[in-house]
Amino acid sequence: MPGAWRAPAGQHSVTAIFVVSALAWIASWAGTWAMTRWLTQRGIFDRPSERSSHDRPVPKGAGVAVITVLLVIWIALALMGFVPRGILGISALAFVLAAVSWRNDLRDLSVTLRLVAQIAAVIVALLGWPGRGLLFQGLVPAWLDQTLTTVAWVWFINLFNFMDGADGMTGVESVVIGLGVAVIGAFTGFGPEGYLLLGVTLAAVAAGFLPWNWYPARVFLGDVGSVPLGFVAGWLLLELAGHGYWAPALLLALYYLSDATLTLVRRLVNGEPFWRAHNTHFFQRALGRDGNHAAVVGLVLGGSIALALAAVAAIWWLASSLCAGAAITGLLMTILYRRGRETPGDWRSVRAAALRDTRS
């Protein structure tokens, strides 16, 4: 697995970025279109329940196309020498997680089996990644850093899956993280052509998926998309943190981390079965007002862009950027919370009653 690495900057770096981005976007868009037709023909749908944020059956599993395009391009870039060859190992592990998650999309697997697969993938990645820096910057012993990094990465994979509950949400977050890593790489020399290419590829495949997933969504990622995307996005953020850019890495994912973690803590305190599906994330509560996914995800996009700007600023102004990031996240979550409380006509309650009537 890669440690510190810097690709040779050349005259064709801008051209390479443009070409890779265009190919990734086109392939992701076309692949999602093809998967949407295939899933529809075979009746592979995510059907609404009382906990769902959608009100009609929607094909699920387009993540097969999205993650395949991403990893194939990453592998090709590694074989051509544009990015560190260690990405081959990360790609192989992401493919394994995609296979397990696809099986879960078709037939529910046990939570334990899925969690074991994720933990195993993370441990193998960390053991084969000797050049990585310490996540906690030497503040704790190396063995403890390794343990906490394992927990943090597994949690990030799961929260990326948990937060995939509104049309366009995961696509938007993946674009922001990908571009954020790329811009920070360009400013810091953190792999000026290597990690920059990895970041823009992630952003481009997510952008290619977004037209099909924007409200009202015509297709969903499914676990086959959100789980491996969480794995590779987590790896990119850990690469940043391990090279000393822990604050930018934290800020890029701060809203996702805050919403998912606070929701988990609240459910644990209330004695709720935290492993079961629910609709109590801040963004899900905000949907309760009118079910307008575009409005809610638009708010999240605005907040995420502001956090990305703070992440870039953190390269030079650490403390003030962290304070700004905390304020942005707090404001965004407050707006989402208040939006959820202002409920002139709760579409979710109406739909839940209709579902109960249908079943009875």
Short mmCIF file of C-alpha atoms in Angstrom, two decimals:
data_model
loop_
_atom_site.label_atom_id
_atom_site.label_comp_id
_atom_site.label_asym_id
_atom_site.label_seq_id
_atom_site.Cartn_x
_atom_site.Cartn_y
_atom_site.Cartn_z
CA MET A 1 0.00 0.00 0.00
CA PRO A 2 1.23 3.53 -0.69
CA GLY A 3 3.03 5.71 1.74
CA ALA A 4 4.44 9.11 0.89
CA TRP A 5 4.63 9.35 -2.87
CA ARG A 6 4.90 12.12 -5.39
CA ALA A 7 4.23 11.67 -9.08
CA PRO A 8 6.49 13.53 -11.48
CA ALA A 9 4.82 16.76 -12.54
CA GLY A 10 4.89 17.21 -16.30
CA GLN A 11 3.58 19.28 -19.16
CA HIS A 12 0.64 16.96 -19.66
CA SER A 13 -0.69 16.97 -16.09
CA VAL A 14 -3.60 19.32 -16.88
CA THR A 15 -4.41 17.31 -19.99
CA ALA A 16 -4.29 14.07 -18.01
CA ILE A 17 -6.65 15.49 -15.38
CA PHE A 18 -9.10 16.67 -18.04
CA VAL A 19 -9.03 13.41 -20.01
CA VAL A 20 -9.38 11.21 -16.91
CA SER A 21 -12.24 13.35 -15.56
CA ALA A 22 -14.10 13.30 -18.88
CA LEU A 23 -13.71 9.55 -19.31
CA ALA A 24 -14.79 8.89 -15.73
CA TRP A 25 -17.88 11.11 -16.03
CA ILE A 26 -18.98 9.67 -19.37
CA ALA A 27 -18.40 6.05 -18.31
CA SER A 28 -20.21 6.57 -15.00
CA TRP A 29 -23.17 8.30 -16.68
CA ALA A 30 -23.47 5.62 -19.36
CA GLY A 31 -22.91 2.79 -16.92
CA THR A 32 -25.59 4.11 -14.58
CA TRP A 33 -28.02 4.39 -17.51
CA ALA A 34 -27.31 0.79 -18.50
CA MET A 35 -27.61 -0.48 -14.92
CA THR A 36 -30.91 1.39 -14.45
CA ARG A 37 -32.39 -0.43 -17.44
CA TRP A 38 -30.95 -3.80 -16.31
CA LEU A 39 -32.18 -3.44 -12.73
CA THR A 40 -35.65 -2.36 -13.91
CA GLN A 41 -35.95 -5.31 -16.29
CA ARG A 42 -35.07 -7.73 -13.49
CA GLY A 43 -37.28 -6.10 -10.89
CA ILE A 44 -34.46 -5.22 -8.48
CA PHE A 45 -36.11 -2.37 -6.57
CA ASP A 46 -35.84 -0.59 -3.26
CA ARG A 47 -39.46 -0.62 -2.16
CA PRO A 48 -40.67 2.10 0.26
CA SER A 49 -41.34 1.33 3.90
CA GLU A 50 -42.31 3.48 6.86
CA ARG A 51 -38.62 4.32 7.40
CA SER A 52 -37.90 5.16 3.76
CA SER A 53 -37.37 8.64 2.36
CA HIS A 54 -38.95 7.75 -0.98
CA ASP A 55 -42.55 6.96 -1.84
CA ARG A 56 -42.28 4.63 -4.85
CA PRO A 57 -40.20 1.60 -5.87
CA VAL A 58 -36.82 2.69 -7.27
CA PRO A 59 -34.21 0.44 -8.92
CA LYS A 60 -31.22 -0.08 -6.63
CA GLY A 61 -27.73 -1.26 -7.43
CA ALA A 62 -26.35 1.34 -9.84
CA GLY A 63 -23.29 1.36 -7.61
CA VAL A 64 -22.13 -1.66 -9.64
CA ALA A 65 -21.41 0.71 -12.53
CA VAL A 66 -20.11 3.59 -10.43
CA ILE A 67 -17.60 1.62 -8.38
CA THR A 68 -16.49 -0.48 -11.36
CA VAL A 69 -15.70 2.63 -13.42
CA LEU A 70 -13.84 4.22 -10.50
CA LEU A 71 -11.70 1.20 -9.70
CA VAL A 72 -10.95 0.27 -13.31
CA ILE A 73 -9.66 3.80 -13.94
CA TRP A 74 -7.64 3.78 -10.70
CA ILE A 75 -6.09 0.44 -11.66
CA ALA A 76 -5.29 1.68 -15.17
CA LEU A 77 -3.67 4.82 -13.77
CA ALA A 78 -1.55 2.70 -11.40
CA LEU A 79 -0.43 0.34 -14.17
CA MET A 80 0.53 3.31 -16.35
CA GLY A 81 2.53 4.84 -13.50
CA PHE A 82 0.40 7.94 -12.96
CA VAL A 83 -0.53 7.03 -9.38
CA PRO A 84 1.10 4.87 -6.68
CA ARG A 85 0.85 1.15 -7.43
CA GLY A 86 -0.38 0.56 -3.91
CA ILE A 87 -3.80 1.67 -5.15
CA LEU A 88 -4.04 -1.80 -6.71
CA GLY A 89 -4.43 -3.32 -3.23
CA ILE A 90 -7.01 -0.75 -2.17
CA SER A 91 -8.94 -1.38 -5.40
CA ALA A 92 -8.92 -5.15 -4.87
CA LEU A 93 -10.29 -4.77 -1.34
CA ALA A 94 -12.95 -2.34 -2.55
CA PHE A 95 -14.04 -4.90 -5.17
CA VAL A 96 -14.39 -7.50 -2.41
CA LEU A 97 -16.57 -5.15 -0.35
CA ALA A 98 -18.63 -4.36 -3.46
CA ALA A 99 -19.23 -8.08 -4.04
CA VAL A 100 -20.37 -8.64 -0.44
CA SER A 101 -22.57 -5.54 -0.58
CA TRP A 102 -24.12 -6.56 -3.91
CA ARG A 103 -25.06 -9.87 -2.35
CA ASN A 104 -26.67 -7.93 0.48
CA ASP A 105 -28.62 -5.78 -1.98
CA LEU A 106 -30.04 -8.92 -3.60
CA ARG A 107 -30.63 -10.88 -0.41
CA ASP A 108 -30.13 -9.39 3.05
CA LEU A 109 -26.97 -10.66 4.72
CA SER A 110 -26.50 -10.60 8.47
CA VAL A 111 -25.10 -7.43 10.01
CA THR A 112 -22.34 -9.52 11.59
CA LEU A 113 -21.17 -10.95 8.27
CA ARG A 114 -21.08 -7.53 6.61
CA LEU A 115 -19.22 -6.00 9.55
CA VAL A 116 -16.66 -8.83 9.59
CA ALA A 117 -16.00 -8.27 5.88
CA GLN A 118 -15.48 -4.54 6.45
CA ILE A 119 -13.19 -5.04 9.44
CA ALA A 120 -11.15 -7.63 7.53
CA ALA A 121 -10.76 -5.31 4.53
CA VAL A 122 -9.62 -2.44 6.73
CA ILE A 123 -7.14 -4.56 8.70
CA VAL A 124 -5.62 -6.01 5.51
CA ALA A 125 -5.35 -2.49 4.06
CA LEU A 126 -3.65 -1.12 7.17
CA LEU A 127 -1.25 -4.05 7.50
CA GLY A 128 -0.23 -3.65 3.86
CA TRP A 129 0.21 0.10 4.17
CA PRO A 130 3.52 0.43 6.04
CA GLY A 131 4.37 3.89 4.75
CA ARG A 132 1.26 5.60 6.05
CA GLY A 133 1.57 8.26 8.69
CA LEU A 134 -0.08 8.14 12.07
CA LEU A 135 -3.68 9.32 12.18
CA PHE A 136 -3.26 10.80 15.66
CA GLN A 137 0.05 12.43 14.78
CA GLY A 138 2.09 10.58 17.42
CA LEU A 139 -0.10 11.61 20.35
CA VAL A 140 -0.82 7.95 21.20
CA PRO A 141 1.32 4.79 20.94
CA ALA A 142 1.57 3.26 17.47
CA TRP A 143 -0.47 0.16 18.42
CA LEU A 144 -3.27 2.33 19.77
CA ASP A 145 -3.16 4.56 16.69
CA GLN A 146 -3.54 1.43 14.54
CA THR A 147 -6.52 0.26 16.60
CA LEU A 148 -8.25 3.63 16.59
CA THR A 149 -7.62 4.02 12.87
CA THR A 150 -9.29 0.66 12.26
CA VAL A 151 -12.34 1.72 14.27
CA ALA A 152 -12.49 5.13 12.57
CA TRP A 153 -12.25 3.67 9.07
CA VAL A 154 -14.89 1.00 9.70
CA TRP A 155 -17.16 3.63 11.21
CA PHE A 156 -16.63 5.89 8.19
CA ILE A 157 -17.60 3.06 5.81
CA ASN A 158 -20.81 2.51 7.73
CA LEU A 159 -21.74 6.16 8.16
CA PHE A 160 -21.22 6.66 4.42
CA ASN A 161 -23.79 3.90 3.95
CA PHE A 162 -26.14 5.24 6.64
CA MET A 163 -26.11 8.75 5.14
CA ASP A 164 -27.10 7.45 1.70
CA GLY A 165 -30.73 8.17 2.48
CA ALA A 166 -31.69 11.11 0.26
CA ASP A 167 -31.60 11.57 -3.49
CA GLY A 168 -28.20 12.94 -4.50
CA MET A 169 -26.72 12.87 -0.99
CA THR A 170 -23.85 10.40 -1.47
CA GLY A 171 -23.10 11.73 -4.95
CA VAL A 172 -22.73 15.26 -3.60
CA GLU A 173 -20.53 14.18 -0.70
CA SER A 174 -18.29 12.07 -2.96
CA VAL A 175 -17.82 14.99 -5.36
CA VAL A 176 -16.87 17.32 -2.51
CA ILE A 177 -14.43 14.87 -0.91
CA GLY A 178 -12.85 13.98 -4.26
CA LEU A 179 -12.37 17.58 -5.34
CA GLY A 180 -11.27 18.58 -1.84
CA VAL A 181 -8.50 15.96 -1.82
CA ALA A 182 -7.45 17.02 -5.33
CA VAL A 183 -7.27 20.74 -4.49
CA ILE A 184 -5.41 20.14 -1.24
CA GLY A 185 -3.03 17.88 -3.15
CA ALA A 186 -2.41 20.62 -5.71
CA PHE A 187 -1.72 23.26 -3.05
CA THR A 188 0.50 21.13 -0.81
CA GLY A 189 2.41 19.02 -3.31
CA PHE A 190 0.78 15.96 -1.75
CA GLY A 191 1.09 13.92 -4.92
CA PRO A 192 0.59 16.79 -7.42
CA GLU A 193 -0.41 14.42 -10.20
CA GLY A 194 -1.05 11.18 -8.33
CA TYR A 195 -3.50 11.80 -5.53
CA LEU A 196 -4.90 14.71 -7.49
CA LEU A 197 -5.89 12.25 -10.23
CA LEU A 198 -7.40 9.85 -7.70
CA GLY A 199 -9.47 12.65 -6.19
CA VAL A 200 -10.79 14.03 -9.47
CA THR A 201 -11.68 10.51 -10.63
CA LEU A 202 -13.78 9.97 -7.51
CA ALA A 203 -15.48 13.34 -8.05
CA ALA A 204 -16.10 12.65 -11.74
CA VAL A 205 -17.71 9.22 -11.32
CA ALA A 206 -19.95 10.62 -8.57
CA ALA A 207 -20.90 13.55 -10.83
CA GLY A 208 -21.73 11.10 -13.62
CA PHE A 209 -24.09 9.25 -11.30
CA LEU A 210 -25.80 12.39 -9.94
CA PRO A 211 -28.08 13.15 -12.95
CA TRP A 212 -29.73 9.75 -12.44
CA ASN A 213 -29.91 10.02 -8.66
CA TRP A 214 -30.98 13.66 -8.28
CA TYR A 215 -34.49 14.25 -6.98
CA PRO A 216 -36.67 12.50 -7.96
CA ALA A 217 -34.16 9.68 -8.21
CA ARG A 218 -34.45 7.22 -11.08
CA VAL A 219 -31.99 4.80 -9.47
CA PHE A 220 -30.18 4.25 -6.16
CA LEU A 221 -26.57 3.30 -5.50
CA GLY A 222 -27.42 0.44 -3.17
CA ASP A 223 -24.93 -0.89 -0.64
CA VAL A 224 -22.82 -2.08 -3.58
CA GLY A 225 -22.03 1.59 -4.22
CA SER A 226 -22.12 3.32 -0.85
CA VAL A 227 -20.00 0.79 1.08
CA PRO A 228 -16.97 0.63 -1.26
CA LEU A 229 -17.23 4.38 -1.89
CA GLY A 230 -17.00 4.90 1.87
CA PHE A 231 -13.97 2.59 1.92
CA VAL A 232 -12.04 4.44 -0.80
CA ALA A 233 -13.09 7.92 0.37
CA GLY A 234 -11.96 6.96 3.87
CA TRP A 235 -8.62 5.82 2.46
CA LEU A 236 -8.07 9.16 0.70
CA LEU A 237 -8.88 11.07 3.88
CA LEU A 238 -6.56 8.85 5.93
CA GLU A 239 -3.80 9.51 3.39
CA LEU A 240 -4.26 13.23 3.96
CA ALA A 241 -4.30 12.84 7.73
CA GLY A 242 -1.29 10.52 7.75
CA HIS A 243 0.78 13.11 5.92
CA GLY A 244 0.02 15.77 8.51
CA TYR A 245 -3.11 17.26 6.92
CA TRP A 246 -5.46 15.88 9.54
CA ALA A 247 -7.47 19.10 9.86
CA PRO A 248 -8.34 19.32 6.13
CA ALA A 249 -9.26 15.61 6.17
CA LEU A 250 -11.53 16.14 9.19
CA LEU A 251 -13.19 19.23 7.75
CA LEU A 252 -13.95 17.61 4.39
CA ALA A 253 -16.12 14.96 6.09
CA LEU A 254 -17.23 16.93 9.16
CA TYR A 255 -20.94 17.14 8.37
CA TYR A 256 -21.24 13.43 7.60
CA LEU A 257 -19.23 12.55 10.71
CA SER A 258 -21.29 14.87 12.93
CA ASP A 259 -24.75 13.89 11.70
CA ALA A 260 -24.09 10.13 11.76
CA THR A 261 -22.20 10.12 15.07
CA LEU A 262 -24.64 12.32 16.98
CA THR A 263 -27.56 10.27 15.64
CA LEU A 264 -25.86 7.04 16.74
CA VAL A 265 -25.19 8.41 20.23
CA ARG A 266 -28.79 9.57 20.55
CA ARG A 267 -30.10 6.15 19.53
CA LEU A 268 -27.77 4.39 21.97
CA VAL A 269 -28.86 6.68 24.82
CA ASN A 270 -32.51 6.01 23.98
CA GLY A 271 -31.90 2.25 23.95
CA GLU A 272 -32.87 1.91 20.28
CA PRO A 273 -31.49 -0.95 18.12
CA PHE A 274 -28.88 1.17 16.35
CA TRP A 275 -28.22 -1.45 13.63
CA ARG A 276 -31.76 -1.21 12.24
CA ALA A 277 -32.87 1.17 9.49
CA HIS A 278 -34.37 4.46 10.71
CA ASN A 279 -35.15 7.97 9.54
CA THR A 280 -33.77 10.07 12.40
CA HIS A 281 -30.63 11.59 10.88
CA PHE A 282 -30.75 15.39 10.77
CA PHE A 283 -31.18 15.41 6.99
CA GLN A 284 -33.95 12.77 7.22
CA ARG A 285 -35.83 14.80 9.81
CA ALA A 286 -35.50 17.82 7.52
CA LEU A 287 -37.19 15.80 4.77
CA GLY A 288 -40.21 15.35 7.03
CA ARG A 289 -41.42 18.83 6.21
CA ASP A 290 -42.28 18.28 2.56
CA GLY A 291 -40.17 15.40 1.24
CA ASN A 292 -38.19 17.80 -0.97
CA HIS A 293 -34.87 15.99 -1.36
CA ALA A 294 -33.46 18.66 -3.67
CA ALA A 295 -33.97 21.39 -1.08
CA VAL A 296 -32.39 19.37 1.75
CA VAL A 297 -29.45 18.06 -0.28
CA GLY A 298 -28.97 21.58 -1.64
CA LEU A 299 -28.48 22.76 1.94
CA VAL A 300 -26.02 19.94 2.56
CA LEU A 301 -24.17 20.80 -0.65
CA GLY A 302 -23.84 24.43 0.38
CA GLY A 303 -22.55 23.44 3.80
CA SER A 304 -20.16 20.88 2.31
CA ILE A 305 -18.69 23.42 -0.11
CA ALA A 306 -18.14 25.81 2.80
CA LEU A 307 -16.44 23.01 4.75
CA ALA A 308 -14.25 22.22 1.73
CA LEU A 309 -13.15 25.86 1.58
CA ALA A 310 -12.35 25.70 5.29
CA ALA A 311 -10.38 22.49 4.66
CA VAL A 312 -8.24 24.23 2.05
CA ALA A 313 -7.77 27.24 4.33
CA ALA A 314 -6.65 24.89 7.13
CA ILE A 315 -3.42 24.30 5.19
CA TRP A 316 -2.33 27.78 6.34
CA TRP A 317 -4.71 28.78 9.15
CA LEU A 318 -5.34 25.70 11.27
CA ALA A 319 -7.14 26.96 14.38
CA SER A 320 -9.35 29.54 12.68
CA SER A 321 -10.34 27.04 9.96
CA LEU A 322 -11.31 24.41 12.54
CA CYS A 323 -13.44 27.00 14.35
CA ALA A 324 -15.05 28.01 11.07
CA GLY A 325 -15.72 24.35 10.24
CA ALA A 326 -17.37 23.76 13.62
CA ALA A 327 -19.54 26.84 13.13
CA ILE A 328 -20.53 25.81 9.58
CA THR A 329 -21.46 22.30 10.71
CA GLY A 330 -23.39 23.56 13.71
CA LEU A 331 -25.30 26.06 11.56
CA LEU A 332 -26.11 23.45 8.91
CA MET A 333 -27.40 20.94 11.43
CA THR A 334 -29.44 23.64 13.18
CA ILE A 335 -31.04 24.63 9.87
CA LEU A 336 -31.84 20.99 9.08
CA TYR A 337 -33.25 20.45 12.58
CA ARG A 338 -35.46 23.53 12.38
CA ARG A 339 -36.62 22.58 8.91
CA GLY A 340 -37.75 19.23 10.26
CA ARG A 341 -39.71 20.88 13.06
CA GLU A 342 -41.55 23.21 10.71
CA THR A 343 -44.02 20.64 9.42
CA PRO A 344 -47.07 22.12 7.70
CA GLY A 345 -47.98 18.75 6.22
CA ASP A 346 -45.86 15.74 7.15
CA TRP A 347 -45.76 13.72 3.92
CA ARG A 348 -43.99 10.84 5.70
CA SER A 349 -46.83 10.38 8.21
CA VAL A 350 -49.41 10.38 5.41
CA ARG A 351 -47.42 7.79 3.46
CA ALA A 352 -46.90 5.60 6.54
CA ALA A 353 -50.64 5.58 7.19
CA ALA A 354 -51.25 4.62 3.55
CA LEU A 355 -48.78 1.77 3.81
CA ARG A 356 -50.44 0.48 6.98
CA ASP A 357 -53.86 0.63 5.28
CA THR A 358 -52.49 -1.29 2.28
CA ARG A 359 -51.09 -4.06 4.46
CA SER A 360 -54.24 -4.39 6.55
#
